[in-house]
């Protein structure tokens, strides 16, 4: 379905890791490929340029799989250092709902799916007020309200970002296709596993009892 | 010495925080100003564009003080979550030596100043081998060896970066003038204080017993 030349693994990536050796990815390349985590959009913001591997002849921007892998690792390290209940994971859009819920089921974080109620992070007089220590967003555009409130109170913000996203106020960007059903499932599955590995809840090569497909939203 | 229009606080900054209120800076504006933390270089990489407030008529890029302030806050939050002895702080360049040593004296991190011995992070057979959990760099260009090794073993990398720096492999960028003696002293002083505040070692509005000037390298 995807040509292998799309993913930047059979040739030198745009910016090779310095002193690069063979670095193992978190999941096999074909798993990344078939989920389409690397498929960007036809728009590329200057903020996301560093994460782009190449532009396909039809004008589609392709993300660098290595960089996606790398940032999932780093994000796992960061998130693992926070108290589970103080991590807020947000997805306004439909396809992120299931992956986010699944992640929170495993790592104990707090889910914010569907419409993000204004004031959730900022207005203590609301019944649904909640003050996290860190937030993870699925899409900075769709999750703009959560982004705005988190930035307002100075929370660290981790966010998935596609080639068409702006990354203002995001402290740690995880590049990736945040539109696709399968892509979101795989990204959240890997991140969940990384957090559990970093916490020591599962061994460094341990796996989740479920497959990434279980993280997919129903069609 | 600096015109106030340089710093982006007396008019609307390039990208205002969404829903912006009056946000207090970590130190008074004039303190930032007189240390010149916002003074960039005549070169601006596309990676650093998001942090630039404006270009002076003589072609000097000026960093956005708000964004510097913001990232110091976030970096403090992140660093505070790590075991002190597992934080490596690196400065090959001269002016970073004193600020880095001072920081490590307060927060208990490990100092790597002067020439960075190759293999320090990657070669367990060396006598000076050391494996941190996170690294903080003063200048990604001067500290390229440490950057390379940290990236190689997948460590989270926090780094100061000036307008002329590339930010490859850096996970959290703290924009700022990383060349000036006074600027480095103030940046490290604020960061040190933030880490201690976040750890609860000093109250949320507590101060260090020393002034930023004590962090300055001797001329």
Coordinates of C-alpha atoms in Angstrom, one line a residue, chain B residues 32-115:
Chain B
X32 CA 16.1 40.4 32.0
X33 CA 16.9 43.5 29.9
X34 CA 20.1 44.5 31.5
X35 CA 21.5 41.0 31.4
X36 CA 20.7 40.9 27.6
X37 CA 19.1 37.5 27.7
X38 CA 16.9 38.6 24.7
X39 CA 19.8 39.7 22.5
X40 CA 20.2 37.1 19.7
X41 CA 22.6 37.2 16.8
X42 CA 22.6 38.4 13.2
X43 CA 21.7 34.9 12.1
X44 CA 18.4 33.2 12.7
X45 CA 17.8 29.5 12.0
X46 CA 14.3 28.5 11.0
X47 CA 14.1 26.4 14.2
X48 CA 14.5 29.5 16.3
X49 CA 12.1 31.7 14.4
X50 CA 9.2 30.9 16.7
X51 CA 11.1 32.4 19.6
X52 CA 12.0 35.6 17.9
X53 CA 10.2 38.8 18.8
X54 CA 11.5 41.0 16.1
X55 CA 14.5 41.9 13.9
X56 CA 16.2 45.2 14.8
X57 CA 16.9 47.6 12.0
X58 CA 20.6 46.7 12.2
X59 CA 19.7 43.0 11.5
X60 CA 20.0 41.7 15.1
X61 CA 17.4 39.2 16.0
X62 CA 15.7 39.8 19.3
X63 CA 14.2 37.0 21.3
X64 CA 10.8 37.2 23.0
X65 CA 11.3 37.7 26.7
X66 CA 8.0 36.1 27.5
X67 CA 9.0 32.9 25.7
X68 CA 12.3 32.8 27.5
X69 CA 10.5 33.2 30.8
X70 CA 8.0 30.6 29.9
X71 CA 10.5 28.0 28.9
X72 CA 12.6 28.6 32.0
X73 CA 9.4 27.8 34.0
X74 CA 8.7 24.6 32.1
X75 CA 12.3 23.4 32.1
X76 CA 12.4 24.0 35.9
X77 CA 9.3 21.7 36.2
X78 CA 10.9 19.0 34.1
X79 CA 14.3 19.1 35.8
X80 CA 12.8 19.0 39.2
X81 CA 11.4 15.6 38.6
X82 CA 14.8 14.0 38.1
X83 CA 17.1 12.6 40.7
X84 CA 19.7 15.4 41.2
X85 CA 22.7 13.2 40.6
X86 CA 21.2 11.9 37.3
X87 CA 21.1 15.4 35.8
X88 CA 24.1 16.2 33.6
X89 CA 24.7 19.9 32.9
X90 CA 27.2 20.7 30.2
X91 CA 29.1 23.7 29.1
X92 CA 32.2 23.5 27.0
X93 CA 32.4 27.3 26.6
X94 CA 34.1 29.4 29.2
X95 CA 31.3 31.7 30.3
X96 CA 29.0 28.8 31.1
X97 CA 31.5 27.2 33.5
X98 CA 30.7 29.3 36.6
X99 CA 26.9 29.4 36.1
X100 CA 26.8 25.6 35.6
X101 CA 29.0 24.9 38.6
X102 CA 26.8 27.2 40.7
X103 CA 23.6 25.5 39.6
X104 CA 25.0 22.1 40.4
X105 CA 26.1 23.2 43.8
X106 CA 22.5 24.2 44.5
X107 CA 20.6 21.4 42.9
X108 CA 23.1 18.6 43.2
X109 CA 23.5 17.9 39.5
X110 CA 26.6 16.7 37.7
X111 CA 28.8 19.3 36.1
X112 CA 30.6 18.8 32.7
X113 CA 32.5 21.9 31.9
X114 CA 35.5 22.4 29.7
X115 CA 36.3 19.8 27.0

